[in-house]
């Protein structure tokens, strides 16, 4: 791994017309049960404006853990966490927060409770919705949650939106295809870096993704190459997905 993710993906900036080039990171962090210092270094190296986390700490002192991760990644906590059943949002100082909402999804007896962490933010002259999700391991429940995700985006009433998540499904799965039918699968539109997100020791499947609504321009998306391999392996049991997007001014 010799290529830096910083130098090969467009940097965050505000264009003269008010549009915003942003970096969005989606990352399953396995409740910070691994090397949290390595985790913070991986996130910080990607220089994201928005981090859409899955499997954030949900139990004892979960807010303290989220605040630690934000501070050590040079970010701020935006929303989510235990109140969204695991999805968490972090953001840089570029982001102005308009509103946040944590959404708990219907519980299926015997299965883990799921939820969405959502926000509406402004970056430069752009206004967009943000949603982090971690979909079910069970096929039918996962498909229903995909529909709820699309409904939630419509209910946010924003001109543009970005979604990041652990879908627990590959691109040929019907829930993944359901989302990709209405949203841009950013890797498929503009592949950059690596494709597979699981597992760090043996990347062989793409089950994590960043999606964007049609009006957003995808400048590149994928697993960042060039990060310290020891940190990537020690941080968690997934690889991060980083996307550079140009969001039109609202």
Short mmCIF file of C-alpha atoms in Angstrom, two decimals:
data_model
loop_
_atom_site.label_atom_id
_atom_site.label_comp_id
_atom_site.label_asym_id
_atom_site.label_seq_id
_atom_site.Cartn_x
_atom_site.Cartn_y
_atom_site.Cartn_z
CA UNK A 1 0.00 0.00 0.00
CA UNK A 2 1.85 3.06 -1.21
CA UNK A 3 -0.86 5.49 -2.24
CA UNK A 4 -2.12 8.07 0.23
CA UNK A 5 -5.91 8.43 0.50
CA UNK A 6 -5.36 12.12 1.19
CA UNK A 7 -3.61 12.91 -2.09
CA UNK A 8 -5.64 10.82 -4.54
CA UNK A 9 -9.17 11.80 -3.53
CA UNK A 10 -10.47 15.38 -3.92
CA UNK A 11 -10.06 17.49 -0.80
CA UNK A 12 -12.95 19.11 1.01
CA UNK A 13 -13.70 22.62 -0.22
CA UNK A 14 -16.45 25.10 -1.00
CA UNK A 15 -16.72 26.07 -4.66
CA UNK A 16 -17.34 29.66 -5.84
CA UNK A 17 -20.90 28.71 -6.79
CA UNK A 18 -21.62 27.59 -3.23
CA UNK A 19 -21.48 23.87 -3.93
CA UNK A 20 -19.49 21.79 -1.46
CA UNK A 21 -16.96 19.05 -2.06
CA UNK A 22 -17.20 16.82 0.99
CA UNK A 23 -15.62 13.63 2.28
CA UNK A 24 -17.98 11.06 3.77
CA UNK A 25 -16.68 8.06 5.71
CA UNK A 26 -18.80 5.00 6.55
CA UNK A 27 -17.27 2.68 9.15
CA UNK A 28 -18.39 -0.23 11.33
CA UNK A 29 -16.31 0.16 14.52
CA UNK A 30 -17.44 -2.95 16.44
CA UNK A 31 -18.39 -1.01 19.58
CA UNK A 32 -14.77 0.19 19.96
CA UNK A 33 -13.86 -3.22 21.36
CA UNK A 34 -10.57 -3.33 19.46
CA UNK A 35 -7.67 -0.82 19.35
CA UNK A 36 -9.42 2.51 19.73
CA UNK A 37 -6.22 4.51 19.25
CA UNK A 38 -5.74 2.80 15.87
CA UNK A 39 -9.41 3.43 15.07
CA UNK A 40 -9.04 7.16 15.74
CA UNK A 41 -5.90 7.32 13.58
CA UNK A 42 -7.67 5.63 10.66
CA UNK A 43 -10.61 8.03 10.85
CA UNK A 44 -8.40 11.10 11.21
CA UNK A 45 -6.19 10.08 8.27
CA UNK A 46 -9.22 10.10 5.96
CA UNK A 47 -9.95 13.77 6.79
CA UNK A 48 -13.74 13.32 6.65
CA UNK A 49 -16.39 15.99 6.97
CA UNK A 50 -18.97 13.39 7.98
CA UNK A 51 -18.46 10.00 9.59
CA UNK A 52 -21.38 7.57 9.42
CA UNK A 53 -20.60 5.00 12.09
CA UNK A 54 -22.15 1.60 12.67
CA UNK A 55 -21.89 -0.43 15.88
CA UNK A 56 -21.03 2.52 18.10
CA UNK A 57 -20.94 1.72 21.85
CA UNK A 58 -24.51 1.31 23.15
CA UNK A 59 -24.19 0.47 26.82
CA UNK A 60 -22.24 1.70 29.87
CA UNK A 61 -20.93 5.27 29.39
CA UNK A 62 -21.62 5.14 25.66
CA UNK A 63 -21.71 8.94 25.35
CA UNK A 64 -18.24 9.15 26.91
CA UNK A 65 -16.88 6.64 24.40
CA UNK A 66 -18.43 8.55 21.48
CA UNK A 67 -16.99 11.82 22.76
CA UNK A 68 -13.54 10.22 23.11
CA UNK A 69 -13.64 8.96 19.53
CA UNK A 70 -14.74 12.34 18.19
CA UNK A 71 -12.06 14.24 20.12
CA UNK A 72 -9.25 11.88 19.12
CA UNK A 73 -10.36 12.01 15.46
CA UNK A 74 -10.52 15.84 15.43
CA UNK A 75 -14.30 15.72 15.02
CA UNK A 76 -17.49 16.40 16.96
CA UNK A 77 -20.42 14.15 17.85
CA UNK A 78 -23.46 14.96 15.74
CA UNK A 79 -26.11 12.41 16.74
CA UNK A 80 -26.99 8.79 17.23
CA UNK A 81 -25.34 6.16 19.40
CA UNK A 82 -27.35 4.07 21.84
CA UNK A 83 -30.45 6.17 21.12
CA UNK A 84 -30.30 4.95 17.49
CA UNK A 85 -29.41 1.36 18.48
CA UNK A 86 -25.81 1.72 17.27
CA UNK A 87 -25.51 4.09 14.28
CA UNK A 88 -23.62 7.27 15.17
CA UNK A 89 -22.80 10.48 13.30
CA UNK A 90 -19.60 12.51 13.69
CA UNK A 91 -18.72 15.70 11.82
CA UNK A 92 -15.99 18.26 11.25
CA UNK A 93 -16.14 21.96 12.06
CA UNK A 94 -17.15 22.64 8.44
CA UNK A 95 -20.60 21.29 9.25
CA UNK A 96 -23.47 23.43 10.49
CA UNK A 97 -26.19 21.33 12.09
CA UNK A 98 -29.80 22.12 11.28
CA UNK A 99 -31.43 19.20 13.09
CA UNK A 100 -30.85 15.61 14.17
CA UNK A 101 -33.19 12.68 14.76
CA UNK A 102 -32.56 9.16 16.02
CA UNK A 103 -35.01 6.60 14.63
CA UNK A 104 -35.68 3.20 16.22
CA UNK A 105 -37.04 0.60 13.81
CA UNK A 106 -39.69 -1.99 14.67
CA UNK A 107 -38.28 -4.84 16.71
CA UNK A 108 -38.58 -8.42 15.48
CA UNK A 109 -38.77 -10.81 18.46
CA UNK A 110 -35.48 -12.60 18.93
CA UNK A 111 -33.50 -10.21 16.73
CA UNK A 112 -31.31 -7.23 17.57
CA UNK A 113 -33.03 -3.82 17.61
CA UNK A 114 -31.98 -1.61 14.69
CA UNK A 115 -32.19 2.11 14.03
CA UNK A 116 -31.07 5.07 11.93
CA UNK A 117 -28.99 8.06 13.01
CA UNK A 118 -30.09 11.00 10.87
CA UNK A 119 -29.33 14.70 10.51
CA UNK A 120 -29.86 17.64 8.21
CA UNK A 121 -26.72 19.74 7.83
CA UNK A 122 -25.26 22.60 5.82
CA UNK A 123 -21.75 22.66 4.40
CA UNK A 124 -20.84 25.77 2.43
CA UNK A 125 -23.91 26.57 0.37
CA UNK A 126 -25.11 22.97 0.30
CA UNK A 127 -27.87 21.50 2.46
CA UNK A 128 -28.18 17.75 2.76
CA UNK A 129 -29.60 14.91 4.77
CA UNK A 130 -27.34 12.33 6.40
CA UNK A 131 -28.27 8.80 7.47
CA UNK A 132 -26.21 6.01 9.04
CA UNK A 133 -27.64 2.49 9.14
CA UNK A 134 -26.78 -1.07 10.10
CA UNK A 135 -29.30 -3.42 8.53
CA UNK A 136 -30.52 -6.76 9.84
CA UNK A 137 -28.82 -10.10 9.42
CA UNK A 138 -32.23 -11.60 8.63
CA UNK A 139 -33.15 -11.39 4.93
CA UNK A 140 -36.83 -10.39 5.16
CA UNK A 141 -36.32 -7.90 7.97
CA UNK A 142 -33.36 -6.39 6.10
CA UNK A 143 -35.47 -5.87 2.97
CA UNK A 144 -38.19 -4.14 5.01
CA UNK A 145 -35.58 -1.90 6.63
CA UNK A 146 -34.32 -0.93 3.19
CA UNK A 147 -37.79 0.35 2.38
CA UNK A 148 -37.96 2.23 5.68
CA UNK A 149 -34.61 3.85 4.86
CA UNK A 150 -35.88 5.15 1.53
CA UNK A 151 -39.07 6.39 3.19
CA UNK A 152 -37.04 8.17 5.86
CA UNK A 153 -34.98 10.01 3.24
CA UNK A 154 -38.17 11.26 1.59
CA UNK A 155 -39.55 12.36 4.96
CA UNK A 156 -36.41 14.41 5.66
CA UNK A 157 -37.52 16.78 2.87
CA UNK A 158 -34.02 17.77 1.71
CA UNK A 159 -32.70 18.40 -1.82
CA UNK A 160 -29.80 15.99 -1.40
CA UNK A 161 -28.83 13.18 0.96
CA UNK A 162 -26.05 10.71 1.69
CA UNK A 163 -26.38 7.29 3.31
CA UNK A 164 -23.64 5.13 4.77
CA UNK A 165 -24.02 1.73 6.28
CA UNK A 166 -23.22 -1.87 6.95
CA UNK A 167 -25.88 -3.58 4.84
CA UNK A 168 -25.01 -7.14 5.87
CA UNK A 169 -25.48 -7.95 2.20
CA UNK A 170 -23.48 -7.97 -1.03
CA UNK A 171 -24.38 -5.89 -4.10
CA UNK A 172 -26.29 -8.77 -5.71
CA UNK A 173 -28.64 -9.01 -2.73
CA UNK A 174 -32.16 -7.72 -3.15
CA UNK A 175 -31.95 -5.10 -0.39
CA UNK A 176 -28.69 -3.72 -1.75
CA UNK A 177 -30.27 -3.66 -5.22
CA UNK A 178 -33.37 -1.95 -3.81
CA UNK A 179 -31.26 0.90 -2.45
CA UNK A 180 -29.09 1.09 -5.57
CA UNK A 181 -32.26 1.30 -7.68
CA UNK A 182 -33.17 4.67 -6.15
CA UNK A 183 -29.80 5.97 -4.94
CA UNK A 184 -26.31 6.11 -6.41
CA UNK A 185 -24.08 3.29 -5.19
CA UNK A 186 -21.00 5.49 -5.00
CA UNK A 187 -18.46 2.70 -5.51
CA UNK A 188 -20.26 1.53 -8.65
CA UNK A 189 -20.46 5.09 -10.01
CA UNK A 190 -16.83 6.13 -9.43
CA UNK A 191 -14.66 3.35 -7.99
CA UNK A 192 -11.52 4.44 -6.18
CA UNK A 193 -9.22 2.60 -3.80
CA UNK A 194 -10.30 -0.88 -2.77
CA UNK A 195 -13.67 -2.56 -3.21
CA UNK A 196 -14.05 -5.14 -0.43
CA UNK A 197 -14.80 -4.11 3.15
CA UNK A 198 -14.85 -7.39 5.06
CA UNK A 199 -12.66 -8.61 6.61
CA UNK A 200 -9.46 -6.57 7.14
CA UNK A 201 -7.35 -9.75 7.19
CA UNK A 202 -8.99 -11.19 4.07
CA UNK A 203 -11.07 -8.62 2.15
CA UNK A 204 -13.42 -10.65 -0.03
CA UNK A 205 -16.88 -9.06 0.12
CA UNK A 206 -18.47 -5.61 -0.16
CA UNK A 207 -21.15 -5.34 2.52
CA UNK A 208 -20.52 -1.69 3.50
CA UNK A 209 -21.41 1.17 1.19
CA UNK A 210 -21.99 4.87 0.71
CA UNK A 211 -25.06 5.93 -1.29
CA UNK A 212 -26.02 9.39 -2.56
CA UNK A 213 -29.16 10.86 -4.05
CA UNK A 214 -29.08 11.43 -7.83
CA UNK A 215 -28.28 15.16 -7.77
CA UNK A 216 -24.93 14.64 -6.02
CA UNK A 217 -21.78 14.20 -8.14
CA UNK A 218 -19.65 11.24 -7.05
CA UNK A 219 -15.93 12.08 -7.36
CA UNK A 220 -14.62 8.80 -5.99
CA UNK A 221 -15.53 6.10 -3.48
CA UNK A 222 -13.92 3.03 -1.98
CA UNK A 223 -11.70 1.58 0.73
CA UNK A 224 -8.77 3.98 1.24
CA UNK A 225 -5.43 2.48 0.26
CA UNK A 226 -2.21 3.67 1.84
CA UNK A 227 -3.41 3.68 5.44
CA UNK A 228 -1.05 1.95 7.91
CA UNK A 229 -1.95 -1.73 7.59
CA UNK A 230 -1.35 -2.40 11.27
CA UNK A 231 -3.88 0.29 12.22
CA UNK A 232 -6.47 -0.91 9.72
CA UNK A 233 -6.28 -4.46 11.04
CA UNK A 234 -6.24 -3.45 14.69
CA UNK A 235 -9.05 -0.86 14.56
CA UNK A 236 -12.12 -3.06 13.92
CA UNK A 237 -13.38 -6.03 11.89
CA UNK A 238 -14.47 -3.95 8.86
CA UNK A 239 -12.64 -1.70 6.42
CA UNK A 240 -13.79 1.92 6.03
CA UNK A 241 -15.50 3.29 2.94
CA UNK A 242 -14.55 6.85 1.97
CA UNK A 243 -16.39 8.92 -0.64
CA UNK A 244 -15.69 12.35 -2.12
CA UNK A 245 -18.90 14.02 -3.27
CA UNK A 246 -19.82 17.37 -4.82
CA UNK A 247 -23.13 18.56 -3.36
CA UNK A 248 -24.87 21.37 -5.28
CA UNK A 249 -25.69 24.59 -3.49
CA UNK A 250 -29.24 24.66 -2.19
#
